[in-house]
Each structure stands twice: as C-alpha cells, then as structure tokens.
Short mmCIF file of C-alpha atoms in Angstrom, two decimals:
data_model
loop_
_atom_site.label_atom_id
_atom_site.label_comp_id
_atom_site.label_asym_id
_atom_site.label_seq_id
_atom_site.Cartn_x
_atom_site.Cartn_y
_atom_site.Cartn_z
CA MET D 110 13.19 10.73 6.86
CA GLN D 111 9.64 10.42 6.42
CA SER D 112 8.63 9.48 2.84
CA LYS D 113 6.65 11.19 0.57
CA GLU D 114 3.12 11.54 1.25
CA LEU D 115 0.54 10.56 -1.39
CA THR D 116 -2.87 11.75 -0.78
CA TYR D 117 -5.62 10.24 -2.94
CA SER D 118 -9.43 11.18 -3.38
CA MET D 119 -11.32 8.05 -3.73
CA THR D 120 -11.30 8.11 -7.60
CA CYS D 121 -7.62 8.82 -7.61
CA ALA D 122 -6.61 5.86 -5.17
CA SER D 123 -8.40 3.47 -7.80
CA SER D 124 -5.57 4.55 -10.39
CA VAL D 125 -2.56 3.73 -8.13
CA SER D 126 -0.33 1.31 -9.48
CA LEU D 127 0.98 -1.55 -7.06
CA ARG D 128 4.44 -0.64 -8.04
CA GLU D 129 3.63 3.22 -6.93
CA MET D 130 2.12 2.00 -3.37
CA MET D 131 5.19 -0.38 -2.79
CA GLU D 132 7.79 2.24 -3.64
CA THR D 133 6.05 4.92 -1.64
CA TYR D 134 4.84 3.12 1.60
CA GLY D 135 6.99 -0.01 1.47
CA PRO D 136 9.23 0.85 4.12
CA ASP D 137 6.69 2.23 6.19
CA VAL D 138 4.73 -0.70 5.99
CA TRP D 139 7.87 -3.14 6.63
CA ASN D 140 9.12 -1.30 9.56
CA TYR D 141 5.61 -1.32 11.22
CA ALA D 142 5.27 -4.84 10.75
CA PHE D 143 8.72 -5.42 11.86
CA PHE D 144 7.62 -3.78 14.97
CA LEU D 145 4.65 -5.76 15.34
CA THR D 146 5.97 -8.88 14.88
CA ARG D 147 9.70 -8.69 15.68
CA SER D 148 10.60 -10.89 12.92
CA ARG D 149 12.38 -10.02 9.36
CA GLU D 150 10.64 -12.93 7.89
CA GLN D 151 7.23 -12.40 9.24
CA ALA D 152 7.33 -8.76 8.28
CA ASN D 153 8.59 -9.83 4.69
CA ASP D 154 5.65 -12.04 4.46
CA ILE D 155 3.09 -9.24 6.09
CA SER D 156 4.36 -6.83 3.53
CA GLN D 157 3.58 -8.98 0.67
CA GLU D 158 0.08 -9.76 1.57
CA VAL D 159 -0.53 -6.11 2.93
CA PHE D 160 -0.07 -4.78 -0.72
CA LEU D 161 -1.67 -7.57 -2.39
CA LYS D 162 -4.98 -6.90 -0.02
CA ALA D 163 -4.75 -3.31 -0.56
CA TYR D 164 -4.50 -3.73 -4.33
CA LYS D 165 -7.44 -6.21 -4.42
CA ASN D 166 -9.30 -4.08 -2.22
CA MET D 167 -8.55 -0.42 -3.77
CA SER D 168 -12.23 -0.13 -4.49
CA LYS D 169 -12.97 -0.17 -0.86
CA TYR D 170 -10.41 2.69 0.00
CA ARG D 171 -12.92 5.24 1.10
CA GLY D 172 -10.63 8.21 1.42
CA GLN D 173 -11.38 9.05 4.82
CA SER D 174 -7.85 8.95 5.60
CA THR D 175 -4.47 9.14 4.04
CA LEU D 176 -3.38 6.15 1.92
CA LYS D 177 -0.69 5.55 4.05
CA THR D 178 -2.99 5.33 7.48
CA TRP D 179 -5.22 3.02 5.65
CA LEU D 180 -2.18 0.67 4.69
CA LEU D 181 -0.52 0.76 7.99
CA THR D 182 -4.24 -0.14 9.29
CA ILE D 183 -4.20 -3.42 7.05
CA THR D 184 -0.55 -3.94 8.48
CA ARG D 185 -1.88 -3.92 11.77
CA ASN D 186 -4.88 -6.20 11.27
CA THR D 187 -2.81 -8.65 9.06
CA ALA D 188 0.00 -8.96 11.78
CA PHE D 189 -2.83 -9.56 14.48
CA SER D 190 -4.38 -12.26 12.47
CA LEU D 191 -1.06 -13.84 12.31
CA ARG D 192 -0.62 -13.63 15.70
CA ARG D 193 -3.82 -15.32 16.56
CA ASN D 194 -3.44 -18.06 14.02
CA SER D 195 -0.03 -19.27 14.42
CA PHE D 196 2.40 -19.99 16.85
CA TRP D 197 4.21 -16.77 17.89
CA ARG D 198 7.92 -16.56 18.66
CA ARG D 199 9.43 -13.60 20.21
CA PHE D 200 12.87 -12.36 19.98
CA THR D 201 14.86 -9.56 20.45
CA PRO D 202 16.33 -7.68 17.03
CA LEU D 203 19.98 -7.32 16.61
CA GLY D 204 19.31 -4.92 13.61
CA ASN D 205 21.35 -1.85 13.21
CA HIS D 206 19.36 1.21 14.03
CA GLN D 207 21.71 4.30 14.09
CA ASP D 208 21.65 7.10 11.49
CA LYS D 209 24.71 6.89 9.15
CA GLY D 210 26.58 10.29 8.87
CA GLY D 211 29.23 12.09 10.37
CA THR D 212 33.14 11.12 10.51
CA LEU D 213 33.19 9.09 13.86
CA SER D 214 35.86 6.93 14.92
CA ALA D 215 35.32 3.32 14.47
CA GLU D 216 35.18 3.13 18.57
CA GLN D 217 32.63 6.11 18.54
CA GLU D 218 30.56 4.46 15.82
CA ALA D 219 30.42 1.32 18.03
CA ILE D 220 29.52 2.68 21.24
CA GLY D 221 26.73 4.38 19.39
CA ASN D 222 25.62 1.42 17.97
CA GLN D 223 25.29 -0.26 21.10
CA TYR D 224 23.57 2.72 22.68
CA ALA D 225 20.89 2.75 19.90
CA ASN D 226 20.50 -1.09 19.71
CA ARG D 227 19.98 -0.69 23.59
CA ILE D 228 17.38 1.75 23.47
CA TRP D 229 15.62 -0.11 20.64
CA GLU D 230 15.73 -3.24 22.74
CA ILE D 231 14.17 -1.41 25.76
CA ILE D 232 11.27 -0.31 23.05
CA MET D 233 10.71 -3.91 21.96
CA GLU D 234 10.56 -4.94 25.43
CA LEU D 235 7.64 -2.61 26.43
CA PRO D 236 4.03 -4.13 26.22
CA ASP D 237 2.52 -4.20 22.99
CA LYS D 238 -0.09 -1.43 23.49
CA TYR D 239 2.71 1.17 24.72
CA ARG D 240 5.25 -0.37 22.01
CA GLU D 241 2.92 0.07 19.17
CA VAL D 242 2.00 3.83 19.80
CA LEU D 243 5.66 4.78 20.27
CA VAL D 244 6.87 3.08 17.34
CA LEU D 245 3.93 4.39 15.09
CA ASP D 246 5.04 8.01 16.62
CA ILE D 247 8.77 7.55 16.05
CA GLN D 248 9.03 5.55 12.87
CA GLN D 249 5.98 6.97 11.24
CA ASP D 250 5.22 10.32 12.47
CA LEU D 251 1.63 10.04 12.63
CA SER D 252 -0.52 12.73 14.50
CA VAL D 253 -2.63 11.87 17.60
CA ALA D 254 -5.74 11.86 15.35
CA GLU D 255 -3.99 9.51 12.95
CA LEU D 256 -3.04 7.19 15.58
CA SER D 257 -6.45 7.15 16.78
CA ALA D 258 -7.83 6.05 13.71
CA LEU D 259 -5.50 3.54 13.10
CA LEU D 260 -5.59 1.93 16.35
CA GLY D 261 -9.42 2.21 16.76
CA ILE D 262 -8.94 3.91 20.46
CA ALA D 263 -9.68 7.53 21.75
CA GLN D 264 -7.24 10.39 21.18
CA GLY D 265 -6.97 10.69 24.75
CA THR D 266 -5.98 7.17 25.13
CA VAL D 267 -3.42 7.70 22.46
CA LYS D 268 -1.78 10.34 24.57
CA SER D 269 -1.54 8.49 27.81
CA ARG D 270 -0.13 5.36 26.27
CA LEU D 271 2.43 7.77 24.30
CA GLY D 272 3.13 9.43 27.67
CA ARG D 273 3.33 6.25 29.86
CA ALA D 274 5.72 4.50 26.95
CA ARG D 275 7.92 7.50 27.03
CA MET D 276 8.28 7.34 30.82
CA LYS D 277 8.91 3.75 30.75
CA VAL D 278 11.60 4.07 28.43
CA ARG D 279 13.22 6.91 30.18
CA ALA D 280 12.85 4.94 33.58
CA ALA D 281 14.42 2.20 32.00
CA MET D 282 17.41 4.07 30.41
CA LYS D 283 18.16 5.79 33.99
CA GLU D 284 18.08 2.49 35.50
CA GLU D 285 20.85 1.16 33.19
CA ASP D 286 22.49 4.73 33.07
CA LEU D 287 22.10 5.25 29.36
#
C-alpha cells in the first residue's frame, strides 16, 4: 500500500512539520534505506539523519519534485556517504516480506513465507544498480521520470535497468524452479 502523497510548493514545504514528514514518509524512507544498506540498524540511523537533514534544509527544497522524491534522494545520498565512509557489511535479510491476509493454513503460510523470502533474497543479490531501480519501482511505485530524477540517470537507462533486473530475477526463479 502506497503512503498518502503530499505535494508541496516551495512556500508550503517550509511549513511542514518534522512529525508530519516522518509520519507520511517514514516507512518509505526506512524501506529504501534498508534496501540500500541491507541492515536494519543502518536503515534506522539513515532514516533519522534524513529527516533531520530535510528539516534543517527545508528552505532549500525548490519544489521541482515531490517531497517524497526529495526525501528519497537525501536517503540515497546519505546511504552512499555511509558506504564510502565506513566498513560495509552485507548480509541477507531474514525479515518477513509477505502480505497479511486471507485464511491460510499454517503450512500454506509457511510455504508462502519461504517463497516470498527467497524472492527478496534473489532481489537483494542483484548488483546495486539493478536492485536499486527494482526496489524503488516495487516499494515506492515511482514513475520512470521520478526514478530518473532521483538516481540522476536518463529515463532510458532506468527502463533498461528495470528490464534487466526483472529478467535476472525471473531467470533465478526459473533456475530454482520457484
């Protein structure tokens, strides 16, 4: 489910409270930070830093993109700064990525959880440039234009990376007979 989108002009953005930003975009920022870092602790740290940076620099928000896109850009830059400036540990997440709902038996739910977890593991094993566009597409539901602006790459490159990422995931799923 996508969070309620808040679109602000330059004058409205300066009046947004930190709490309102965090409530509206907190899950999106945290999820993106997690997929960039593969670490819950680092995602927590990055999320806090992103909102502090955004709040301090709200006057620099020019309104050329949505507030969400601006926050995700700050998230990306913060995560990449962390990557450059510290020892980077990678791990495979063991989190729970399934939808809650329906009335499945315990066995069906366990099998579904294993299936979903394995798909996310496959996605997390992709090279960074493919994983990033695929996760933003799946989790944040950004348009190609928004992805292009966020990542600082051409729209054609976004489309190409999305296509290749999907192809790699399909190939890995087929190889494992998922």
